[in-house]
Amino acid sequence: MPARGDHDARRADVSAAVWRVLAARGFGGLTLRAVAAEMGVSTGLLTHYFPNKRALVRHAVDVAERHTDARDRHAAAGEGRPALRAALLDVLPLTDEATVMSRVWVSYWDGALADEEFTADQRRRYDRWRARLRAHVDAALREAPGGPGADPDDLVATCAAFAHGLVVQALFDPAAFPAHRQVALLDRFLAGLIPA
Amino acid sequence: MPARGDHDARRADVSAAVWRVLAARGFGGLTLRAVAAEMGVSTGLLTHYFPNKRALVRHAVDVAERHTDARDRHAAAGEGRPALRAALLDVLPLTDEATVMSRVWVSYWDGALADEEFTADQRRRYDRWRARLRAHVDAALREAPGGPGADPDDLVATCAAFAHGLVVQALFDPAAFPAHRQVALLDRFLAGLIPA
């Protein structure tokens, strides 16, 4: 039996290899074989960590969430609209790091939709994201001239829709969606959504 | 050698089986083995049609496009805004048929992003879609009070973003996004985007 420190170090190696596979090939390219090749070990050794594909995918989602939580974030200047803007900028592929993150999550949607447990997980992930956006939308509506008019949950769903749909277009056509255009599109979208 | 008619009939069988696999499992579940099982034939027989996975995916994209072109469409009442609204309604998962279509295309994004040829194909598919939306946006802007203000290509990209991002949320959470809510979200979005 390896010592505890060795075990933890090996787990960290596995997680790092899983992330490199996700970043390069997305969830569709995530296999025990690919992770083993990335680590230079046998597939058999990996089955010690992941008895099956589901276990590997589950771990990969955790790894992707850790990377997402640890990413560079846009500074939220204040509350309400500026905070909402910063939160939406955080999901757009504006940098190489953010592009990898976006690409990994978009690649997850296919497999997640094909599996009830993963669909439910992703639904909860959307719920949590929309709840965070909701706090900013509520604050923005309090500051809006004329007061709150629209339903805040509808505004949140519309913001989330715009951001994720822009992510997909930008991933497929980075030349047509450079960072400055994505930011300009977001600013115009927000201006139309909630009067400043 | 089978007669020409047999060959065409078999090709139609293959296409139908490919569609059933796509509809049930998405592109991530599309394999020669799955299509063969769906047809009750050997995988070996299918390699006659598809020498490799790329050939299968290429054919599946054609099949998906034929189904998309043949789907029930929302009647475009007039030009401009109503036509834009109808075109966007067409991509939302408002019916069972439309949900299957949406699910198939979202499932394609992962594999398409992992492959240069398929990325370029999907980029051109987005270009063609945005060009169709652009004609409606141009007409809507001509009718808008105060005349055209926003850049039409930006409005088109924003419409496409909103629609695709709403598709993804609705696929993961159909209970939270019933058809009537999707339509209401679209109508409010359009009202904020282009003054009527």
mmCIF file of C-alpha atoms in Angstrom:
data_model
loop_
_atom_site.group_PDB
_atom_site.id
_atom_site.type_symbol
_atom_site.label_atom_id
_atom_site.label_comp_id
_atom_site.label_asym_id
_atom_site.label_seq_id
_atom_site.Cartn_x
_atom_site.Cartn_y
_atom_site.Cartn_z
ATOM 1 C CA MET A 1 0.000 0.000 0.000
ATOM 2 C CA PRO A 2 1.370 3.446 -0.848
ATOM 3 C CA ALA A 3 1.650 5.951 1.993
ATOM 4 C CA ARG A 4 -1.206 8.407 2.440
ATOM 5 C CA GLY A 5 0.826 11.289 0.970
ATOM 6 C CA ASP A 6 1.571 9.236 -2.132
ATOM 7 C CA HIS A 7 -2.089 8.446 -2.515
ATOM 8 C CA ASP A 8 -3.098 12.120 -2.318
ATOM 9 C CA ALA A 9 -0.325 13.078 -4.715
ATOM 10 C CA ARG A 10 -1.496 10.443 -7.188
ATOM 11 C CA ARG A 11 -5.084 11.669 -6.900
ATOM 12 C CA ALA A 12 -3.868 15.195 -7.678
ATOM 13 C CA ASP A 13 -1.978 13.783 -10.701
ATOM 14 C CA VAL A 14 -5.163 12.074 -11.857
ATOM 15 C CA SER A 15 -7.211 15.261 -11.459
ATOM 16 C CA ALA A 16 -4.617 17.274 -13.378
ATOM 17 C CA ALA A 17 -4.623 14.715 -16.201
ATOM 18 C CA VAL A 18 -8.440 14.687 -16.279
ATOM 19 C CA TRP A 19 -8.421 18.474 -16.634
ATOM 20 C CA ARG A 20 -5.866 18.379 -19.465
ATOM 21 C CA VAL A 21 -8.028 15.851 -21.339
ATOM 22 C CA LEU A 22 -11.167 17.967 -20.770
ATOM 23 C CA ALA A 23 -9.409 21.146 -21.880
ATOM 24 C CA ALA A 24 -8.079 19.518 -25.039
ATOM 25 C CA ARG A 25 -10.988 17.302 -26.073
ATOM 26 C CA GLY A 26 -14.015 18.112 -23.934
ATOM 27 C CA PHE A 27 -16.218 15.609 -22.146
ATOM 28 C CA GLY A 28 -16.799 13.780 -25.437
ATOM 29 C CA GLY A 29 -13.107 12.870 -25.536
ATOM 30 C CA LEU A 30 -12.920 11.897 -21.856
ATOM 31 C CA THR A 31 -12.122 8.208 -21.529
ATOM 32 C CA LEU A 32 -10.111 6.115 -19.084
ATOM 33 C CA ARG A 33 -7.760 5.398 -21.966
ATOM 34 C CA ALA A 34 -7.205 9.115 -22.718
ATOM 35 C CA VAL A 35 -6.537 9.959 -19.060
ATOM 36 C CA ALA A 36 -4.181 6.986 -18.718
ATOM 37 C CA ALA A 37 -2.281 8.035 -21.850
ATOM 38 C CA GLU A 38 -2.056 11.596 -20.504
ATOM 39 C CA MET A 39 -0.487 10.221 -17.292
ATOM 40 C CA GLY A 40 1.672 7.629 -19.021
ATOM 41 C CA VAL A 41 0.136 4.819 -16.974
ATOM 42 C CA SER A 42 -1.934 1.754 -17.818
ATOM 43 C CA THR A 43 -5.711 1.948 -18.134
ATOM 44 C CA GLY A 44 -5.805 -0.825 -15.545
ATOM 45 C CA LEU A 45 -4.203 1.398 -12.928
ATOM 46 C CA LEU A 46 -6.907 4.015 -13.467
ATOM 47 C CA THR A 47 -9.721 1.551 -12.832
ATOM 48 C CA HIS A 48 -8.437 1.623 -9.235
ATOM 49 C CA TYR A 49 -9.730 5.221 -9.103
ATOM 50 C CA PHE A 50 -12.623 4.960 -11.525
ATOM 51 C CA PRO A 51 -14.406 1.598 -11.716
ATOM 52 C CA ASN A 52 -16.468 2.859 -14.649
ATOM 53 C CA LYS A 53 -17.123 5.732 -17.017
ATOM 54 C CA ARG A 54 -19.740 7.325 -14.727
ATOM 55 C CA ALA A 55 -17.231 7.558 -11.886
ATOM 56 C CA LEU A 56 -14.758 9.214 -14.249
ATOM 57 C CA VAL A 57 -17.355 11.717 -15.486
ATOM 58 C CA ARG A 58 -18.455 12.489 -11.922
ATOM 59 C CA HIS A 59 -14.867 13.219 -10.924
ATOM 60 C CA ALA A 60 -14.316 15.277 -14.076
ATOM 61 C CA VAL A 61 -17.321 17.473 -13.215
ATOM 62 C CA ASP A 62 -15.798 18.101 -9.763
ATOM 63 C CA VAL A 63 -12.477 18.958 -11.384
ATOM 64 C CA ALA A 64 -14.207 21.320 -13.838
ATOM 65 C CA GLU A 65 -16.059 23.019 -10.969
ATOM 66 C CA ARG A 66 -12.845 23.500 -8.991
ATOM 67 C CA HIS A 67 -11.200 25.088 -12.041
ATOM 68 C CA THR A 68 -14.270 27.271 -12.603
ATOM 69 C CA ASP A 69 -14.272 28.427 -8.975
ATOM 70 C CA ALA A 70 -10.546 29.159 -9.091
ATOM 71 C CA ARG A 71 -10.556 31.135 -12.329
ATOM 72 C CA ASP A 72 -9.709 34.813 -12.631
ATOM 73 C CA ARG A 73 -12.886 36.804 -12.117
ATOM 74 C CA HIS A 74 -14.077 40.164 -13.278
ATOM 75 C CA ALA A 75 -14.114 42.636 -10.437
ATOM 76 C CA ALA A 76 -17.685 43.497 -9.514
ATOM 77 C CA ALA A 77 -17.672 47.262 -9.093
ATOM 78 C CA GLY A 78 -20.563 47.745 -6.710
ATOM 79 C CA GLU A 79 -23.936 46.042 -6.613
ATOM 80 C CA GLY A 80 -26.834 45.655 -8.982
ATOM 81 C CA ARG A 81 -26.088 46.246 -12.662
ATOM 82 C CA PRO A 82 -22.271 46.409 -12.375
ATOM 83 C CA ALA A 83 -22.314 43.195 -10.349
ATOM 84 C CA LEU A 84 -24.658 41.541 -12.856
ATOM 85 C CA ARG A 85 -22.396 42.667 -15.711
ATOM 86 C CA ALA A 86 -19.322 41.256 -13.947
ATOM 87 C CA ALA A 87 -21.062 37.941 -13.260
ATOM 88 C CA LEU A 88 -22.018 37.589 -16.945
ATOM 89 C CA LEU A 89 -18.554 38.639 -18.147
ATOM 90 C CA ASP A 90 -17.251 35.771 -16.002
ATOM 91 C CA VAL A 91 -18.910 33.147 -18.220
ATOM 92 C CA LEU A 92 -17.945 34.639 -21.597
ATOM 93 C CA PRO A 93 -14.874 33.278 -23.434
ATOM 94 C CA LEU A 94 -12.959 36.568 -23.247
ATOM 95 C CA THR A 95 -9.521 35.078 -22.486
ATOM 96 C CA ASP A 96 -7.756 31.829 -23.319
ATOM 97 C CA GLU A 97 -8.445 30.556 -19.785
ATOM 98 C CA ALA A 98 -12.129 31.457 -20.012
ATOM 99 C CA THR A 99 -12.381 29.900 -23.486
ATOM 100 C CA VAL A 100 -11.125 26.561 -22.179
ATOM 101 C CA MET A 101 -13.628 26.779 -19.314
ATOM 102 C CA SER A 102 -16.514 27.572 -21.665
ATOM 103 C CA ARG A 103 -15.523 24.824 -24.034
ATOM 104 C CA VAL A 104 -15.425 22.272 -21.224
ATOM 105 C CA TRP A 105 -18.898 23.185 -19.944
ATOM 106 C CA VAL A 106 -20.496 23.278 -23.402
ATOM 107 C CA SER A 107 -18.975 19.854 -24.058
ATOM 108 C CA TYR A 108 -20.612 18.590 -20.869
ATOM 109 C CA TRP A 109 -24.159 19.358 -22.042
ATOM 110 C CA ASP A 110 -24.353 16.415 -24.455
ATOM 111 C CA GLY A 111 -23.475 13.708 -21.968
ATOM 112 C CA ALA A 112 -25.431 15.433 -19.189
ATOM 113 C CA LEU A 113 -28.612 15.442 -21.296
ATOM 114 C CA ALA A 114 -28.174 11.723 -21.992
ATOM 115 C CA ASP A 115 -28.178 10.730 -18.304
ATOM 116 C CA GLU A 116 -30.882 11.386 -15.701
ATOM 117 C CA GLU A 117 -28.519 11.852 -12.748
ATOM 118 C CA PHE A 118 -26.269 14.234 -14.685
ATOM 119 C CA THR A 119 -29.299 16.107 -16.077
ATOM 120 C CA ALA A 120 -30.531 16.689 -12.503
ATOM 121 C CA ASP A 121 -27.036 17.818 -11.433
ATOM 122 C CA GLN A 122 -26.848 20.281 -14.287
ATOM 123 C CA ARG A 123 -30.366 21.550 -13.526
ATOM 124 C CA ARG A 124 -29.247 22.284 -9.946
ATOM 125 C CA ARG A 125 -26.090 23.940 -11.275
ATOM 126 C CA TYR A 126 -28.294 26.236 -13.408
ATOM 127 C CA ASP A 127 -30.508 26.908 -10.364
ATOM 128 C CA ARG A 128 -27.514 27.949 -8.277
ATOM 129 C CA TRP A 129 -26.165 30.189 -11.048
ATOM 130 C CA ARG A 130 -29.531 31.855 -11.605
ATOM 131 C CA ALA A 131 -29.920 32.384 -7.822
ATOM 132 C CA ARG A 132 -26.600 34.253 -7.781
ATOM 133 C CA LEU A 133 -27.656 36.350 -10.796
ATOM 134 C CA ARG A 134 -31.056 36.973 -9.156
ATOM 135 C CA ALA A 135 -29.477 38.853 -6.243
ATOM 136 C CA HIS A 136 -27.808 41.229 -8.721
ATOM 137 C CA VAL A 137 -30.989 41.610 -10.798
ATOM 138 C CA ASP A 138 -33.018 42.432 -7.676
ATOM 139 C CA ALA A 139 -30.512 45.116 -6.710
ATOM 140 C CA ALA A 140 -30.460 46.486 -10.275
ATOM 141 C CA LEU A 141 -34.258 46.679 -10.348
ATOM 142 C CA ARG A 142 -34.337 48.597 -7.056
ATOM 143 C CA GLU A 143 -32.068 51.226 -8.641
ATOM 144 C CA ALA A 144 -33.910 51.302 -11.991
ATOM 145 C CA PRO A 145 -35.918 54.442 -12.776
ATOM 146 C CA GLY A 146 -39.626 53.623 -12.651
ATOM 147 C CA GLY A 147 -38.967 50.761 -10.235
ATOM 148 C CA PRO A 148 -39.276 47.056 -10.860
ATOM 149 C CA GLY A 149 -41.441 46.282 -13.863
ATOM 150 C CA ALA A 150 -40.377 42.931 -15.224
ATOM 151 C CA ASP A 151 -40.421 39.645 -13.326
ATOM 152 C CA PRO A 152 -36.913 39.217 -11.874
ATOM 153 C CA ASP A 153 -36.806 35.463 -12.545
ATOM 154 C CA ASP A 154 -37.624 36.125 -16.180
ATOM 155 C CA LEU A 155 -34.867 38.725 -16.396
ATOM 156 C CA VAL A 156 -32.426 36.269 -14.837
ATOM 157 C CA ALA A 157 -33.373 33.493 -17.284
ATOM 158 C CA THR A 158 -32.985 35.965 -20.154
ATOM 159 C CA CYS A 159 -29.524 37.012 -18.927
ATOM 160 C CA ALA A 160 -28.439 33.390 -18.571
ATOM 161 C CA ALA A 161 -29.816 32.596 -22.032
ATOM 162 C CA PHE A 162 -28.016 35.506 -23.674
ATOM 163 C CA ALA A 163 -24.712 34.659 -21.977
ATOM 164 C CA HIS A 164 -24.707 30.940 -22.798
ATOM 165 C CA GLY A 165 -25.903 31.471 -26.364
ATOM 166 C CA LEU A 166 -23.136 34.015 -26.888
ATOM 167 C CA VAL A 167 -20.618 31.548 -25.452
ATOM 168 C CA VAL A 168 -21.560 28.949 -28.063
ATOM 169 C CA GLN A 169 -21.415 31.361 -31.004
ATOM 170 C CA ALA A 170 -18.054 32.727 -29.821
ATOM 171 C CA LEU A 171 -16.567 29.238 -29.395
ATOM 172 C CA PHE A 172 -17.453 28.326 -32.968
ATOM 173 C CA ASP A 173 -16.365 31.654 -34.444
ATOM 174 C CA PRO A 174 -13.779 33.409 -32.267
ATOM 175 C CA ALA A 175 -12.753 35.654 -35.182
ATOM 176 C CA ALA A 176 -16.294 37.060 -35.457
ATOM 177 C CA PHE A 177 -16.648 37.350 -31.677
ATOM 178 C CA PRO A 178 -13.446 38.893 -30.292
ATOM 179 C CA ALA A 179 -13.547 39.865 -26.618
ATOM 180 C CA HIS A 180 -14.348 43.539 -27.273
ATOM 181 C CA ARG A 181 -17.383 42.600 -29.378
ATOM 182 C CA GLN A 182 -18.681 40.176 -26.747
ATOM 183 C CA VAL A 183 -18.404 42.927 -24.122
ATOM 184 C CA ALA A 184 -20.152 45.450 -26.386
ATOM 185 C CA LEU A 185 -22.948 42.947 -27.102
ATOM 186 C CA LEU A 186 -23.385 42.335 -23.369
ATOM 187 C CA ASP A 187 -23.488 46.057 -22.573
ATOM 188 C CA ARG A 188 -26.088 46.756 -25.251
ATOM 189 C CA PHE A 189 -28.122 43.743 -24.131
ATOM 190 C CA LEU A 190 -28.104 44.907 -20.496
ATOM 191 C CA ALA A 191 -28.998 48.474 -21.485
ATOM 192 C CA GLY A 192 -32.098 47.190 -23.267
ATOM 193 C CA LEU A 193 -33.006 44.809 -20.466
ATOM 194 C CA ILE A 194 -32.902 47.012 -17.364
ATOM 195 C CA PRO A 195 -33.078 50.809 -17.752
ATOM 196 C CA ALA A 196 -30.109 52.483 -16.069
ATOM 197 C CA MET B 1 -24.952 -6.894 -55.810
ATOM 198 C CA PRO B 2 -28.334 -5.715 -54.590
ATOM 199 C CA ALA B 3 -30.541 -3.917 -57.095
ATOM 200 C CA ARG B 4 -30.452 -0.131 -57.073
ATOM 201 C CA GLY B 5 -33.856 0.071 -55.382
ATOM 202 C CA ASP B 6 -32.681 -2.230 -52.587
ATOM 203 C CA HIS B 7 -29.613 -0.111 -52.096
ATOM 204 C CA ASP B 8 -31.654 3.102 -51.781
ATOM 205 C CA ALA B 9 -34.110 1.413 -49.428
ATOM 206 C CA ARG B 10 -31.253 0.216 -47.245
ATOM 207 C CA ARG B 11 -29.753 3.701 -47.195
ATOM 208 C CA ALA B 12 -33.120 5.063 -46.063
ATOM 209 C CA ASP B 13 -33.202 2.391 -43.327
ATOM 210 C CA VAL B 14 -29.734 3.430 -42.218
ATOM 211 C CA SER B 15 -30.722 7.106 -42.129
ATOM 212 C CA ALA B 16 -33.849 6.317 -40.117
ATOM 213 C CA ALA B 17 -31.824 4.283 -37.613
ATOM 214 C CA VAL B 18 -29.215 7.048 -37.345
ATOM 215 C CA TRP B 19 -31.989 9.532 -36.552
ATOM 216 C CA ARG B 20 -33.492 7.261 -33.889
ATOM 217 C CA VAL B 21 -30.085 6.924 -32.210
ATOM 218 C CA LEU B 22 -29.544 10.699 -32.366
ATOM 219 C CA ALA B 23 -33.009 11.411 -30.974
ATOM 220 C CA ALA B 24 -32.547 8.972 -28.092
ATOM 221 C CA ARG B 25 -28.888 9.498 -27.183
ATOM 222 C CA GLY B 26 -27.553 12.522 -29.033
ATOM 223 C CA PHE B 27 -24.330 12.673 -31.002
ATOM 224 C CA GLY B 28 -22.413 11.470 -27.935
ATOM 225 C CA GLY B 29 -24.251 8.156 -28.145
ATOM 226 C CA LEU B 30 -23.849 7.813 -31.906
ATOM 227 C CA THR B 31 -21.688 4.794 -32.711
ATOM 228 C CA LEU B 32 -21.647 2.225 -35.504
ATOM 229 C CA ARG B 33 -22.566 -0.344 -32.858
ATOM 230 C CA ALA B 34 -25.628 1.641 -31.701
ATOM 231 C CA VAL B 35 -26.882 2.160 -35.263
ATOM 232 C CA ALA B 36 -26.323 -1.513 -36.093
ATOM 233 C CA ALA B 37 -28.220 -2.583 -32.951
ATOM 234 C CA GLU B 38 -31.041 -0.191 -33.872
ATOM 235 C CA MET B 39 -31.260 -1.892 -37.301
ATOM 236 C CA GLY B 40 -30.738 -5.415 -36.016
ATOM 237 C CA VAL B 41 -27.741 -5.939 -38.300
ATOM 238 C CA SER B 42 -24.055 -6.556 -37.705
ATOM 239 C CA THR B 43 -21.627 -3.703 -37.180
ATOM 240 C CA GLY B 44 -19.643 -5.162 -40.053
ATOM 241 C CA LEU B 45 -22.488 -4.552 -42.478
ATOM 242 C CA LEU B 46 -22.567 -0.885 -41.485
ATOM 243 C CA THR B 47 -18.887 -0.385 -42.245
ATOM 244 C CA HIS B 48 -19.972 -0.824 -45.877
ATOM 245 C CA TYR B 49 -21.766 2.526 -45.510
ATOM 246 C CA PHE B 50 -19.481 4.185 -42.987
ATOM 247 C CA PRO B 51 -15.812 3.219 -43.121
ATOM 248 C CA ASN B 52 -15.176 5.230 -39.937
ATOM 249 C CA LYS B 53 -16.731 7.352 -37.218
ATOM 250 C CA ARG B 54 -16.236 10.606 -39.167
ATOM 251 C CA ALA B 55 -18.254 9.253 -42.076
ATOM 252 C CA LEU B 56 -21.031 8.278 -39.677
ATOM 253 C CA VAL B 57 -21.046 11.707 -38.006
ATOM 254 C CA ARG B 58 -21.043 13.455 -41.391
ATOM 255 C CA HIS B 59 -24.057 11.427 -42.484
ATOM 256 C CA ALA B 60 -25.791 12.027 -39.142
ATOM 257 C CA VAL B 61 -25.413 15.798 -39.579
ATOM 258 C CA ASP B 62 -27.075 15.508 -43.011
ATOM 259 C CA VAL B 63 -29.871 13.458 -41.460
ATOM 260 C CA ALA B 64 -30.311 16.013 -38.663
ATOM 261 C CA GLU B 65 -30.432 18.850 -41.219
ATOM 262 C CA ARG B 66 -33.072 17.052 -43.286
ATOM 263 C CA HIS B 67 -35.205 16.554 -40.162
ATOM 264 C CA THR B 68 -34.677 20.196 -39.173
ATOM 265 C CA ASP B 69 -35.713 21.406 -42.650
ATOM 266 C CA ALA B 70 -38.783 19.146 -42.635
ATOM 267 C CA ARG B 71 -40.038 20.096 -39.162
ATOM 268 C CA ASP B 72 -43.297 21.894 -38.498
ATOM 269 C CA ARG B 73 -42.642 25.605 -38.614
ATOM 270 C CA HIS B 74 -44.217 28.598 -36.991
ATOM 271 C CA ALA B 75 -46.139 30.607 -39.563
ATOM 272 C CA ALA B 76 -44.407 33.923 -40.153
ATOM 273 C CA ALA B 77 -47.200 36.466 -40.105
ATOM 274 C CA GLY B 78 -45.730 39.206 -42.262
ATOM 275 C CA GLU B 79 -42.211 40.575 -42.364
ATOM 276 C CA GLY B 80 -39.852 42.157 -39.902
ATOM 277 C CA ARG B 81 -40.588 41.575 -36.220
ATOM 278 C CA PRO B 82 -43.294 38.913 -36.683
ATOM 279 C CA ALA B 83 -41.033 37.023 -39.087
ATOM 280 C CA LEU B 84 -38.088 37.340 -36.674
ATOM 281 C CA ARG B 85 -40.300 36.096 -33.836
ATOM 282 C CA ALA B 86 -41.452 33.111 -35.906
ATOM 283 C CA ALA B 87 -37.876 32.243 -36.892
ATOM 284 C CA LEU B 88 -36.772 32.270 -33.243
ATOM 285 C CA LEU B 89 -39.817 30.284 -32.103
ATOM 286 C CA ASP B 90 -38.712 27.661 -34.640
ATOM 287 C CA VAL B 91 -35.546 26.855 -32.664
ATOM 288 C CA LEU B 92 -37.131 26.737 -29.196
ATOM 289 C CA PRO B 93 -38.114 23.364 -27.690
ATOM 290 C CA LEU B 94 -41.844 24.185 -27.583
ATOM 291 C CA THR B 95 -43.100 20.757 -28.700
ATOM 292 C CA ASP B 96 -41.871 17.186 -28.350
ATOM 293 C CA GLU B 97 -40.676 17.251 -31.963
ATOM 294 C CA ALA B 98 -38.832 20.532 -31.437
ATOM 295 C CA THR B 99 -37.327 19.267 -28.174
ATOM 296 C CA VAL B 100 -35.802 16.270 -29.932
ATOM 297 C CA MET B 101 -34.417 18.585 -32.624
ATOM 298 C CA SER B 102 -32.918 20.956 -30.035
ATOM 299 C CA ARG B 103 -31.448 18.101 -28.074
ATOM 300 C CA VAL B 104 -29.787 16.658 -31.174
ATOM 301 C CA TRP B 105 -28.173 19.975 -32.148
ATOM 302 C CA VAL B 106 -26.980 20.808 -28.629
ATOM 303 C CA SER B 107 -25.466 17.324 -28.463
ATOM 304 C CA TYR B 108 -23.591 18.058 -31.694
ATOM 305 C CA TRP B 109 -21.683 21.036 -30.248
ATOM 306 C CA ASP B 110 -19.283 18.912 -28.184
ATOM 307 C CA GLY B 111 -18.016 16.750 -31.027
ATOM 308 C CA ALA B 112 -18.110 19.680 -33.460
ATOM 309 C CA LEU B 113 -15.847 21.764 -31.205
ATOM 310 C CA ALA B 114 -13.386 18.867 -30.976
ATOM 311 C CA ASP B 115 -12.847 18.646 -34.745
ATOM 312 C CA GLU B 116 -11.623 21.363 -37.117
ATOM 313 C CA GLU B 117 -13.714 20.287 -40.105
ATOM 314 C CA PHE B 118 -16.890 20.030 -38.019
ATOM 315 C CA THR B 119 -16.144 23.339 -36.268
ATOM 316 C CA ALA B 120 -15.909 25.040 -39.674
ATOM 317 C CA ASP B 121 -19.162 23.365 -40.775
ATOM 318 C CA GLN B 122 -20.949 24.554 -37.661
ATOM 319 C CA ARG B 123 -19.518 28.073 -38.098
ATOM 320 C CA ARG B 124 -21.006 28.162 -41.604
ATOM 321 C CA ARG B 125 -24.304 26.803 -40.260
ATOM 322 C CA TYR B 126 -24.383 29.699 -37.752
ATOM 323 C CA ASP B 127 -23.529 32.127 -40.580
ATOM 324 C CA ARG B 128 -26.421 30.885 -42.684
ATOM 325 C CA TRP B 129 -28.846 31.070 -39.740
ATOM 326 C CA ARG B 130 -27.752 34.582 -38.809
ATOM 327 C CA ALA B 131 -28.065 35.665 -42.465
ATOM 328 C CA ARG B 132 -31.694 34.506 -42.458
ATOM 329 C CA LEU B 133 -32.355 36.322 -39.174
ATOM 330 C CA ARG B 134 -30.598 39.414 -40.547
ATOM 331 C CA ALA B 135 -33.199 39.865 -43.296
ATOM 332 C CA HIS B 136 -35.941 39.921 -40.640
ATOM 333 C CA VAL B 137 -33.962 42.278 -38.366
ATOM 334 C CA ASP B 138 -33.359 44.682 -41.271
ATOM 335 C CA ALA B 139 -37.078 44.759 -42.041
ATOM 336 C CA ALA B 140 -37.923 45.224 -38.340
ATOM 337 C CA LEU B 141 -35.479 48.125 -38.044
ATOM 338 C CA ARG B 142 -37.009 49.850 -41.098
ATOM 339 C CA GLU B 143 -40.380 49.771 -39.334
ATOM 340 C CA ALA B 144 -39.021 50.788 -35.902
ATOM 341 C CA PRO B 145 -39.899 54.282 -34.656
ATOM 342 C CA GLY B 146 -36.811 56.467 -34.712
ATOM 343 C CA GLY B 147 -35.276 54.346 -37.462
ATOM 344 C CA PRO B 148 -32.313 51.974 -37.258
ATOM 345 C CA GLY B 149 -30.099 52.719 -34.266
ATOM 346 C CA ALA B 150 -28.332 49.513 -33.342
ATOM 347 C CA ASP B 151 -25.993 47.572 -35.606
ATOM 348 C CA PRO B 152 -28.135 44.889 -37.286
ATOM 349 C CA ASP B 153 -25.419 42.219 -37.086
ATOM 350 C CA ASP B 154 -25.156 42.826 -33.345
ATOM 351 C CA LEU B 155 -28.923 42.518 -32.965
ATOM 352 C CA VAL B 156 -28.860 39.263 -34.924
ATOM 353 C CA ALA B 157 -26.057 37.816 -32.796
ATOM 354 C CA THR B 158 -27.986 38.844 -29.678
ATOM 355 C CA CYS B 159 -31.163 37.152 -30.937
ATOM 356 C CA ALA B 160 -29.257 33.973 -31.786
ATOM 357 C CA ALA B 161 -27.560 34.041 -28.380
ATOM 358 C CA PHE B 162 -30.835 34.474 -26.500
ATOM 359 C CA ALA B 163 -32.533 31.680 -28.448
ATOM 360 C CA HIS B 164 -29.766 29.093 -28.091
ATOM 361 C CA GLY B 165 -29.160 29.891 -24.430
ATOM 362 C CA LEU B 166 -32.870 29.513 -23.744
ATOM 363 C CA VAL B 167 -32.851 26.182 -25.595
ATOM 364 C CA VAL B 168 -30.159 24.821 -23.272
ATOM 365 C CA GLN B 169 -31.886 25.975 -20.070
ATOM 366 C CA ALA B 170 -35.228 24.563 -21.247
ATOM 367 C CA LEU B 171 -33.688 21.199 -22.173
ATOM 368 C CA PHE B 172 -32.231 20.807 -18.688
ATOM 369 C CA ASP B 173 -35.341 22.067 -16.898
ATOM 370 C CA PRO B 174 -38.490 21.596 -18.972
ATOM 371 C CA ALA B 175 -40.683 22.010 -15.862
ATOM 372 C CA ALA B 176 -39.300 25.502 -15.236
ATOM 373 C CA PHE B 177 -39.472 26.416 -18.935
ATOM 374 C CA PRO B 178 -42.837 25.258 -20.298
ATOM 375 C CA ALA B 179 -43.681 26.433 -23.821
ATOM 376 C CA HIS B 180 -45.809 29.385 -22.696
ATOM 377 C CA ARG B 181 -42.952 30.739 -20.562
ATOM 378 C CA GLN B 182 -40.423 30.375 -23.388
ATOM 379 C CA VAL B 183 -42.761 32.325 -25.672
ATOM 380 C CA ALA B 184 -43.314 35.027 -23.033
ATOM 381 C CA LEU B 185 -39.553 35.322 -22.477
ATOM 382 C CA LEU B 186 -38.997 35.679 -26.227
ATOM 383 C CA ASP B 187 -41.690 38.344 -26.548
ATOM 384 C CA ARG B 188 -40.298 40.416 -23.703
ATOM 385 C CA PHE B 189 -36.773 40.005 -25.066
ATOM 386 C CA LEU B 190 -37.834 41.200 -28.524
ATOM 387 C CA ALA B 191 -39.808 44.122 -27.070
ATOM 388 C CA GLY B 192 -36.664 45.327 -25.279
ATOM 389 C CA LEU B 193 -34.443 44.749 -28.309
ATOM 390 C CA ILE B 194 -36.291 46.514 -31.116
ATOM 391 C CA PRO B 195 -38.913 49.141 -30.281
ATOM 392 C CA ALA B 196 -42.240 48.291 -31.910
#
